[in-house]
Short mmCIF file of C-alpha atoms and ligand atoms in Angstrom, two decimals:
data_model
loop_
_atom_site.label_atom_id
_atom_site.label_comp_id
_atom_site.label_asym_id
_atom_site.label_seq_id
_atom_site.Cartn_x
_atom_site.Cartn_y
_atom_site.Cartn_z
CA MET A 153 -27.81 -8.91 -13.93
CA ARG A 154 -27.24 -11.52 -11.25
CA PRO A 155 -25.23 -10.55 -8.15
CA ALA A 156 -22.44 -12.97 -9.13
CA GLU A 157 -22.08 -11.22 -12.50
CA ILE A 158 -21.93 -7.82 -10.85
CA ALA A 159 -19.32 -9.07 -8.39
CA ALA A 160 -17.22 -10.42 -11.28
CA TYR A 161 -17.55 -7.06 -13.10
CA GLU A 162 -16.45 -5.15 -10.02
CA GLU A 163 -13.51 -7.47 -9.54
CA ARG A 164 -12.40 -7.20 -13.17
CA TYR A 165 -12.77 -3.39 -13.07
CA PRO A 166 -11.60 -2.08 -9.70
CA LEU A 167 -12.68 1.46 -8.94
CA LEU A 168 -9.68 3.75 -9.59
CA ASP A 169 -9.29 7.28 -8.37
CA GLY A 170 -9.24 9.96 -11.07
CA GLU A 171 -5.53 10.78 -10.70
CA THR A 172 -4.50 7.15 -11.17
CA ALA A 173 -6.78 6.79 -14.19
CA LEU A 174 -5.26 9.88 -15.80
CA GLN A 175 -1.73 8.60 -15.15
CA ILE A 176 -2.55 5.28 -16.80
CA ILE A 177 -3.95 7.07 -19.84
CA LEU A 178 -0.93 9.35 -20.22
CA ALA A 179 1.46 6.42 -19.72
CA HIS A 180 -0.05 4.88 -22.87
CA THR A 181 -0.23 8.11 -24.88
CA PRO A 182 2.71 8.84 -27.18
CA VAL A 183 3.53 12.10 -28.94
CA LEU A 184 2.65 11.74 -32.63
CA ALA A 185 5.23 12.15 -35.41
CA SER A 186 5.98 15.59 -36.80
CA GLU A 187 5.35 16.97 -40.27
CA THR A 188 6.34 20.17 -42.06
CA VAL A 189 3.63 22.63 -43.06
CA PRO A 190 3.73 26.00 -44.80
CA LEU A 191 3.56 29.02 -42.53
CA ALA A 192 0.00 29.82 -43.64
CA ALA A 193 -1.17 26.43 -42.29
CA ALA A 194 0.83 26.52 -39.05
CA ALA A 195 -1.58 28.56 -36.90
CA GLY A 196 -3.13 26.48 -34.13
CA ARG A 197 -0.49 23.76 -34.48
CA VAL A 198 2.21 22.79 -31.99
CA LEU A 199 5.86 23.41 -32.84
CA ALA A 200 7.87 20.18 -33.06
CA THR A 201 11.42 21.54 -32.54
CA ASP A 202 13.19 24.37 -30.76
CA LEU A 203 13.79 27.11 -33.31
CA GLN A 204 16.87 29.36 -33.48
CA ALA A 205 16.81 32.73 -35.20
CA PRO A 206 18.62 32.53 -38.56
CA LEU A 207 19.31 36.29 -38.45
CA SER A 208 19.35 39.23 -36.10
CA LEU A 209 16.50 41.73 -35.88
CA PRO A 210 16.68 44.46 -36.78
CA PRO A 211 19.15 43.23 -39.40
CA PHE A 212 20.70 46.75 -39.73
CA PRO A 213 20.95 49.72 -37.33
CA GLN A 214 17.57 51.34 -37.67
CA ALA A 215 16.11 54.81 -37.13
CA VAL A 216 13.13 54.60 -34.76
CA VAL A 217 11.82 58.13 -35.40
CA ASP A 218 11.51 60.49 -38.34
CA GLY A 219 14.34 63.05 -38.17
CA TYR A 220 17.99 63.57 -39.09
CA ALA A 221 20.90 61.17 -38.93
CA VAL A 222 23.93 62.99 -37.51
CA ILE A 223 27.25 62.54 -35.76
CA ALA A 224 26.46 63.14 -32.07
CA ALA A 225 29.86 64.66 -31.20
CA ASP A 226 29.78 67.04 -34.18
CA PRO A 227 29.94 70.63 -32.73
CA SER A 228 28.73 72.36 -35.97
CA PRO A 229 26.01 74.96 -35.24
CA ARG A 230 24.15 73.89 -38.38
CA ARG A 231 24.49 70.94 -40.76
CA ARG A 232 24.18 70.70 -44.48
CA LEU A 233 21.44 68.31 -45.61
CA LEU A 234 22.99 65.67 -47.90
CA ALA A 235 20.06 63.40 -48.81
CA GLU A 236 16.91 61.65 -47.65
CA VAL A 237 16.69 57.97 -46.62
CA PRO A 238 13.13 56.62 -46.59
CA ALA A 239 12.37 53.21 -45.01
CA GLY A 240 13.41 50.40 -47.32
CA HIS A 241 15.96 52.49 -49.22
CA PRO A 242 19.51 52.25 -47.93
CA GLY A 243 21.28 55.48 -48.93
CA ALA A 244 24.79 55.53 -50.37
CA VAL A 245 25.63 58.81 -48.63
CA THR A 246 28.06 58.96 -45.70
CA VAL A 247 27.40 61.45 -42.92
CA THR A 248 30.50 63.57 -42.14
CA PRO A 249 31.02 66.42 -39.64
CA GLY A 250 28.92 69.39 -40.65
CA THR A 251 26.33 67.27 -42.51
CA ALA A 252 23.06 65.42 -41.82
CA VAL A 253 20.74 63.05 -43.69
CA ARG A 254 16.95 63.23 -43.46
CA ILE A 255 15.74 59.81 -42.34
CA MET A 256 12.40 58.06 -41.79
CA THR A 257 11.27 55.59 -39.13
CA GLY A 258 12.50 52.09 -39.99
CA ALA A 259 15.19 53.28 -42.42
CA PRO A 260 18.78 52.04 -42.13
CA LEU A 261 21.17 54.45 -40.45
CA PRO A 262 23.55 55.87 -43.09
CA PRO A 263 27.28 55.19 -42.66
CA GLY A 264 29.09 57.73 -40.50
CA ALA A 265 26.02 58.70 -38.44
CA ASP A 266 25.67 57.51 -34.84
CA ALA A 267 22.42 59.16 -33.76
CA VAL A 268 19.06 60.33 -35.05
CA VAL A 269 17.47 63.60 -33.92
CA MET A 270 13.68 63.78 -33.87
CA VAL A 271 12.25 66.12 -36.47
CA GLU A 272 10.36 67.86 -33.63
CA HIS A 273 13.71 68.96 -32.13
CA THR A 274 15.09 70.55 -35.30
CA SER A 275 14.42 73.22 -37.86
CA GLU A 276 15.31 72.99 -41.53
CA GLU A 277 15.83 75.92 -43.88
CA ASP A 278 17.42 76.23 -47.33
CA GLY A 279 19.06 72.82 -47.11
CA TRP A 280 20.50 73.36 -43.62
CA VAL A 281 19.42 71.74 -40.35
CA VAL A 282 19.71 73.27 -36.89
CA LEU A 283 19.42 71.00 -33.82
CA HIS A 284 17.56 72.44 -30.81
CA ARG A 285 18.67 69.86 -28.29
CA PRO A 286 21.91 68.13 -27.37
CA VAL A 287 22.40 64.67 -28.96
CA ARG A 288 24.05 61.56 -27.54
CA PRO A 289 25.47 58.68 -29.59
CA GLY A 290 22.84 55.97 -30.06
CA ASP A 291 19.88 58.30 -29.67
CA ASN A 292 16.76 57.01 -31.50
CA ILE A 293 18.61 54.09 -33.06
CA HIS A 294 17.90 50.40 -32.63
CA PRO A 295 21.18 48.51 -32.96
CA VAL A 296 21.42 45.22 -34.87
CA GLY A 297 19.94 42.39 -32.75
CA LEU A 298 18.01 44.56 -30.29
CA ASP A 299 14.82 42.50 -30.85
CA VAL A 300 16.36 39.12 -31.71
CA GLN A 301 19.97 37.90 -31.77
CA ALA A 302 21.01 35.51 -34.56
CA GLY A 303 21.27 32.00 -33.11
CA GLU A 304 19.03 32.78 -30.15
CA THR A 305 16.33 30.18 -29.36
CA VAL A 306 13.13 32.09 -30.06
CA LEU A 307 10.48 29.34 -29.91
CA ARG A 308 10.41 26.14 -27.90
CA ARG A 309 9.15 22.72 -28.90
CA GLY A 310 5.61 22.20 -27.60
CA THR A 311 4.54 25.82 -28.17
CA LEU A 312 1.12 26.51 -29.64
CA LEU A 313 1.54 28.71 -32.71
CA GLY A 314 -0.72 31.74 -32.39
CA ALA A 315 -0.62 35.27 -33.77
CA PRO A 316 2.71 36.46 -32.27
CA GLU A 317 4.48 33.17 -33.03
CA ILE A 318 3.32 33.22 -36.67
CA GLY A 319 4.46 36.84 -36.91
CA LEU A 320 7.85 35.93 -35.48
CA LEU A 321 8.29 33.02 -37.91
CA ALA A 322 7.36 35.32 -40.81
CA THR A 323 9.79 38.06 -39.80
CA LEU A 324 12.56 35.46 -39.50
CA GLY A 325 11.71 34.03 -42.92
CA ILE A 326 10.86 30.57 -41.53
CA THR A 327 8.12 29.52 -43.94
CA GLN A 328 8.32 25.73 -43.58
CA VAL A 329 7.33 24.91 -40.03
CA PRO A 330 7.86 21.57 -38.25
CA VAL A 331 4.71 20.77 -36.25
CA TYR A 332 3.30 17.67 -34.63
CA ARG A 333 0.65 15.70 -36.46
CA GLN A 334 -2.91 16.23 -35.20
CA PRO A 335 -4.67 13.10 -33.97
CA VAL A 336 -7.62 11.88 -36.01
CA VAL A 337 -10.34 11.13 -33.47
CA ALA A 338 -13.29 8.95 -34.47
CA VAL A 339 -16.55 9.37 -32.55
CA LEU A 340 -19.25 6.70 -32.27
CA SER A 341 -22.61 6.91 -30.52
CA THR A 342 -24.34 3.75 -29.35
CA GLY A 343 -27.95 3.08 -28.44
CA ASP A 344 -31.20 1.77 -29.97
CA GLU A 345 -32.94 4.89 -28.71
CA LEU A 346 -30.79 7.30 -30.70
CA VAL A 347 -31.71 9.10 -33.90
CA PRO A 348 -29.68 11.80 -35.66
CA ALA A 349 -30.47 15.42 -34.78
CA GLU A 350 -32.25 16.04 -38.08
CA ALA A 351 -34.55 13.00 -37.78
CA PRO A 352 -38.11 13.13 -36.38
CA LEU A 353 -38.56 11.59 -32.94
CA ARG A 354 -40.40 8.28 -32.92
CA PRO A 355 -41.89 7.11 -29.59
CA GLY A 356 -39.16 6.26 -27.07
CA ALA A 357 -36.41 7.82 -29.15
CA ILE A 358 -34.09 10.69 -28.26
CA ARG A 359 -31.72 12.61 -30.48
CA ASP A 360 -28.00 11.82 -30.46
CA SER A 361 -26.33 14.78 -28.78
CA ASN A 362 -23.05 13.13 -27.79
CA GLN A 363 -21.66 12.76 -31.28
CA PRO A 364 -22.11 16.39 -32.37
CA ALA A 365 -20.89 17.61 -28.97
CA LEU A 366 -17.83 15.35 -28.90
CA LEU A 367 -16.90 16.19 -32.51
CA VAL A 368 -16.74 19.85 -31.47
CA ALA A 369 -14.83 19.05 -28.28
CA VAL A 370 -12.29 17.11 -30.37
CA ARG A 371 -11.80 20.04 -32.72
CA GLU A 372 -11.49 22.48 -29.81
CA ALA A 373 -8.80 20.24 -28.33
CA GLY A 374 -6.83 20.34 -31.59
CA GLY A 375 -7.87 16.94 -32.98
CA LEU A 376 -9.32 16.11 -36.39
CA PRO A 377 -12.83 14.76 -35.78
CA LEU A 378 -14.27 11.83 -37.73
CA ALA A 379 -17.94 10.86 -37.32
CA LEU A 380 -18.63 7.12 -37.20
CA GLY A 381 -22.40 7.48 -36.82
CA ILE A 382 -24.77 5.69 -34.49
CA ALA A 383 -24.50 1.97 -33.71
CA ARG A 384 -27.52 0.08 -32.47
CA ASP A 385 -27.25 -2.03 -29.33
CA ARG A 386 -25.85 -5.03 -31.17
CA ALA A 387 -22.35 -6.16 -30.29
CA ALA A 388 -21.47 -7.04 -33.90
CA GLU A 389 -22.58 -3.68 -35.26
CA GLN A 390 -20.70 -1.77 -32.57
CA GLU A 391 -17.57 -3.87 -33.07
CA ALA A 392 -17.62 -3.34 -36.85
CA LEU A 393 -17.83 0.43 -36.44
CA ILE A 394 -15.11 0.50 -33.77
CA ARG A 395 -12.87 -1.51 -36.12
CA GLN A 396 -13.54 1.07 -38.84
CA GLY A 397 -12.55 3.79 -36.40
CA LEU A 398 -9.35 1.96 -35.48
CA GLU A 399 -8.38 1.76 -39.15
CA ARG A 400 -8.95 5.42 -39.86
CA ALA A 401 -8.13 7.20 -36.59
CA ASP A 402 -5.53 7.50 -33.84
CA VAL A 403 -8.17 7.65 -31.15
CA VAL A 404 -11.69 6.20 -30.97
CA LEU A 405 -14.34 7.63 -28.65
CA THR A 406 -17.52 5.69 -28.03
CA SER A 407 -20.38 6.87 -25.87
CA GLY A 408 -22.98 4.79 -24.09
CA GLY A 409 -23.13 1.04 -23.57
CA VAL A 410 -20.13 1.03 -21.29
CA SER A 411 -21.78 0.13 -18.01
CA VAL A 412 -22.83 -3.21 -16.55
CA GLY A 413 -26.29 -3.46 -18.16
CA GLY A 414 -27.31 -6.47 -20.25
CA ARG A 415 -27.06 -4.39 -23.42
CA ASP A 416 -23.74 -2.75 -22.61
CA PHE A 417 -21.28 -4.26 -25.08
CA ILE A 418 -18.41 -1.79 -25.19
CA LYS A 419 -16.21 -3.30 -22.46
CA PRO A 420 -16.43 -6.89 -23.84
CA ILE A 421 -15.74 -5.62 -27.38
CA LEU A 422 -12.64 -3.74 -26.25
CA GLU A 423 -11.49 -6.80 -24.26
CA ARG A 424 -11.67 -8.78 -27.52
CA LEU A 425 -9.94 -6.15 -29.66
CA GLY A 426 -7.14 -5.01 -27.36
CA ARG A 427 -6.26 -4.34 -23.76
CA VAL A 428 -8.65 -2.67 -21.30
CA HIS A 429 -6.59 -0.73 -18.74
CA PHE A 430 -9.47 0.31 -16.53
CA GLY A 431 -13.25 0.25 -16.58
CA ARG A 432 -14.40 2.18 -13.52
CA VAL A 433 -13.32 5.48 -11.99
CA ALA A 434 -14.51 6.96 -8.67
CA ILE A 435 -15.76 10.21 -10.20
CA LYS A 436 -19.14 11.81 -10.66
CA PRO A 437 -20.31 11.99 -13.36
CA GLY A 438 -18.52 9.32 -15.38
CA LYS A 439 -18.02 6.27 -13.18
CA PRO A 440 -18.04 3.64 -16.01
CA LEU A 441 -15.34 5.45 -18.03
CA THR A 442 -13.28 2.82 -19.83
CA PHE A 443 -9.83 3.11 -21.38
CA ALA A 444 -8.27 0.60 -23.75
CA THR A 445 -5.42 0.40 -26.23
CA VAL A 446 -5.51 -1.55 -29.48
CA GLY A 447 -1.94 -1.58 -30.79
CA ASP A 448 -0.93 2.08 -30.79
CA ARG A 449 -4.56 3.28 -30.92
CA LEU A 450 -6.32 4.70 -27.87
CA VAL A 451 -9.97 3.90 -27.21
CA PHE A 452 -12.11 5.70 -24.66
CA GLY A 453 -15.47 4.20 -23.76
CA LEU A 454 -17.28 7.29 -22.53
CA PRO A 455 -20.50 7.06 -20.52
CA GLY A 456 -23.76 7.71 -22.39
CA ASN A 457 -25.19 10.56 -20.41
CA PRO A 458 -24.47 13.79 -22.27
CA VAL A 459 -22.85 15.57 -19.33
CA SER A 460 -20.87 12.48 -18.32
CA SER A 461 -19.41 12.10 -21.79
CA LEU A 462 -18.36 15.76 -22.03
CA VAL A 463 -16.96 15.94 -18.48
CA THR A 464 -14.93 12.74 -18.92
CA PHE A 465 -13.75 14.08 -22.29
CA GLU A 466 -12.63 17.26 -20.58
CA VAL A 467 -10.85 15.60 -17.68
CA PHE A 468 -9.40 12.47 -19.33
CA VAL A 469 -9.50 12.67 -23.13
CA ARG A 470 -8.43 16.26 -23.69
CA PRO A 471 -5.07 15.87 -21.85
CA ALA A 472 -4.37 12.76 -23.96
CA LEU A 473 -5.19 14.61 -27.20
CA ARG A 474 -2.83 17.38 -26.13
CA ARG A 475 -0.07 14.89 -25.33
CA LEU A 476 -0.51 13.33 -28.81
CA GLN A 477 -0.07 16.81 -30.34
CA GLY A 478 3.11 17.46 -28.39
CA PHE A 479 1.78 20.24 -26.15
CA ARG A 480 4.02 21.03 -23.19
CA HIS A 481 0.99 21.93 -21.05
CA LEU A 482 -1.66 19.22 -20.94
CA HIS A 483 -3.96 20.47 -18.23
CA ARG A 484 -6.36 23.30 -17.58
CA PRO A 485 -5.31 25.82 -14.95
CA GLU A 486 -6.46 24.78 -11.48
CA VAL A 487 -7.28 27.57 -9.04
CA MET A 488 -8.96 27.92 -5.64
CA VAL A 489 -12.45 29.38 -5.78
CA TYR A 490 -14.89 30.41 -3.07
CA LEU A 491 -18.42 29.00 -3.12
CA GLU A 492 -21.21 31.56 -3.32
CA HIS A 493 -23.71 29.07 -1.88
CA PRO A 494 -23.68 25.77 0.03
CA VAL A 495 -22.73 22.64 -1.96
CA GLN A 496 -23.63 19.04 -1.11
CA PRO A 497 -20.74 16.69 -1.96
CA SER A 498 -21.26 13.19 -3.32
CA ARG A 499 -21.02 10.51 -0.60
CA ASP A 500 -18.38 8.40 -2.29
CA ARG A 501 -16.97 10.00 -5.45
CA LEU A 502 -15.00 13.10 -6.42
CA GLU A 503 -17.58 15.24 -8.19
CA PHE A 504 -16.93 17.65 -11.03
CA GLN A 505 -19.65 20.25 -10.56
CA ARG A 506 -20.26 22.66 -13.40
CA ALA A 507 -19.95 26.28 -12.37
CA VAL A 508 -19.58 29.89 -13.39
CA VAL A 509 -16.46 31.39 -11.87
CA ARG A 510 -15.91 35.16 -11.71
CA TRP A 511 -13.05 37.27 -10.44
CA HIS A 512 -14.24 39.55 -7.66
CA GLY A 513 -11.90 41.94 -5.85
CA ASP A 514 -9.12 39.61 -4.77
CA ARG A 515 -10.58 36.16 -5.39
CA PHE A 516 -12.51 33.80 -7.63
CA LEU A 517 -16.16 33.28 -6.72
CA ALA A 518 -18.07 30.22 -7.95
CA ARG A 519 -21.72 29.50 -8.40
CA THR A 520 -22.88 26.17 -9.79
CA THR A 521 -25.13 26.00 -12.83
CA GLY A 522 -28.16 24.59 -11.04
CA LEU A 523 -29.31 20.98 -11.07
CA GLN A 524 -26.24 18.80 -11.66
CA ALA A 525 -28.01 15.83 -13.28
CA SER A 526 -25.71 13.97 -15.69
CA SER A 527 -28.39 14.16 -18.39
CA ARG A 528 -28.75 17.94 -18.11
CA LEU A 529 -26.62 19.58 -20.80
CA LEU A 530 -27.82 22.95 -19.49
CA SER A 531 -25.54 22.36 -16.49
CA LEU A 532 -22.60 22.75 -18.90
CA VAL A 533 -24.03 25.55 -20.99
CA GLY A 534 -22.29 28.78 -19.98
CA ALA A 535 -20.10 27.03 -17.40
CA ASN A 536 -16.44 28.12 -17.38
CA ALA A 537 -15.25 25.82 -14.60
CA LEU A 538 -15.48 22.36 -13.11
CA LEU A 539 -15.41 22.46 -9.32
CA LYS A 540 -13.59 19.48 -7.81
CA ILE A 541 -15.80 18.58 -4.87
CA THR A 542 -14.23 15.92 -2.66
CA ALA A 543 -16.56 13.15 -1.46
CA GLY A 544 -17.91 13.48 2.06
CA PRO A 545 -21.04 13.55 4.17
CA ALA A 546 -21.05 17.21 5.20
CA VAL A 547 -22.48 20.13 3.22
CA LEU A 548 -19.82 22.68 2.26
CA PRO A 549 -21.04 26.06 3.51
CA ALA A 550 -21.03 29.18 1.36
CA GLY A 551 -17.54 30.73 1.45
CA SER A 552 -15.75 27.36 1.39
CA ALA A 553 -12.63 27.23 -0.78
CA VAL A 554 -12.56 24.43 -3.36
CA PRO A 555 -10.24 23.68 -6.31
CA ALA A 556 -11.61 24.34 -9.79
CA LEU A 557 -10.47 23.63 -13.35
CA LEU A 558 -10.89 26.76 -15.45
CA LEU A 559 -12.34 25.84 -18.85
CA GLY A 560 -12.73 29.28 -20.36
CA PRO A 561 -12.51 33.03 -19.91
CA VAL A 562 -13.32 34.48 -16.49
CA GLU A 563 -15.17 37.75 -16.18
CA THR A 564 -14.27 40.38 -13.63
CA PHE A 565 -16.95 41.81 -11.39
CA ALA A 566 -16.19 45.18 -9.92
CA ALA A 567 -19.62 45.50 -8.31
CA GLU A 568 -21.04 43.33 -5.53
CA PRO A 569 -22.08 40.02 -7.14
CA ARG A 570 -25.81 39.42 -7.17
P1 LIG B 773 -26.08 4.11 -21.54
O1 LIG B 773 -24.79 4.27 -20.84
O2 LIG B 773 -25.93 3.60 -22.94
O3 LIG B 773 -27.03 3.29 -20.73
O4 LIG B 773 -26.71 5.56 -21.65
C1 LIG B 773 -26.98 6.31 -20.49
C2 LIG B 773 -27.98 7.39 -20.81
O5 LIG B 773 -27.41 8.29 -21.75
C3 LIG B 773 -29.27 6.91 -21.42
O6 LIG B 773 -30.31 7.69 -20.93
C4 LIG B 773 -29.07 7.15 -22.89
O7 LIG B 773 -30.27 7.32 -23.59
C5 LIG B 773 -28.27 8.42 -22.88
N1 LIG B 773 -27.44 8.51 -24.06
C6 LIG B 773 -26.59 7.55 -24.51
N2 LIG B 773 -25.99 7.93 -25.64
C7 LIG B 773 -26.47 9.16 -25.93
C8 LIG B 773 -26.22 10.08 -26.99
N3 LIG B 773 -25.36 9.79 -27.97
N4 LIG B 773 -26.89 11.25 -26.98
C9 LIG B 773 -27.74 11.55 -25.99
N5 LIG B 773 -28.00 10.72 -24.96
C10 LIG B 773 -27.39 9.53 -24.92
MG1 LIG B 774 -27.14 2.67 -24.26
#
């Protein structure tokens, strides 16, 4: 490219800082409409309304131990056994002074009784029960509404529905669940050099790793992935596939062809189809990251290098996919970590270095995953954090504190780290 063309490119796409880029993306990202799904399909979805309990739990005063339902103030030395109330079988018998009812955990307290005595604190003989300990009213009973009060807000809009939430909905009898729609996310790879993973390698070719990786990243972020295949480095072919994606998906992700090279067509295509909001971000890896909207569709032109595409997905696309799904929390937790070895910052860009973070004693320790080349997928394999290394000339010595985005589970090390 001639210097004048590069200057025009840099003027059209000023270098934004990462925070600004993220704000622009989120400012153009709506929350999708909601839909109602059966309880069995609600796991992993995001609740679209606040939910109030339609009933109290427990719905009746409930015995919480196996034993005898009695009147606490009853002074009788022994009590005549009237009946047995197993769980699920409300008895018709009323407890009166001088009597008791045998009762099981979870069974409704019979009328008249105001306490349950544990079977371990009694003896029973010939239809009579003797209590070995004093009893107070309310002993071993859960009153109506102890767990949940009718009308109480039990789940908030924007909550991810996991095991306890599904259990709660089931126990409340809420079997039609309003959730936000999941975004369909189309993924396109570009490049003459690319062949699918199952194809043999001809000279000069490499296998397409971005599409399979991004399809998984989309699913992990709660989206519905849609593969668009591989487009050769022809503007018309790329544009046709992007148009297909725009018809079928809420979000289109492309990778490669987004820089300033003579065969990089993504930015001009997106300029033709919609509005490009930015085309360069001062981050490493991922500088040529491009964001456009076409009507209400979002398009991300991700860089081609495998690490660049996954890191920019993580930092910029994932929060947008979460916003579309109505999540209240869009971002990964950010914590301070302490470097286990010196780290050389980039001269001019915020760098997301891939690292393994562990909890040790009273702090997080971080060790990077070796060579941080943007082609080296192994730098992401096993990483559970992205260190945010601010640009600067000076090496950060071991022990320096830096912010990190936690991407996954952190292990605890009791012993001295190696
Ligand atoms: P580009 O931005 O198209 O110049 O691509 C930058 C680098 O990433 C080149 O080395 C490409 O071969 C590589 N690359 C681009 N797309 C993919 C892909 N889908 N899978 C693996 N590597 C890719
Ligand atoms: Mg390319």
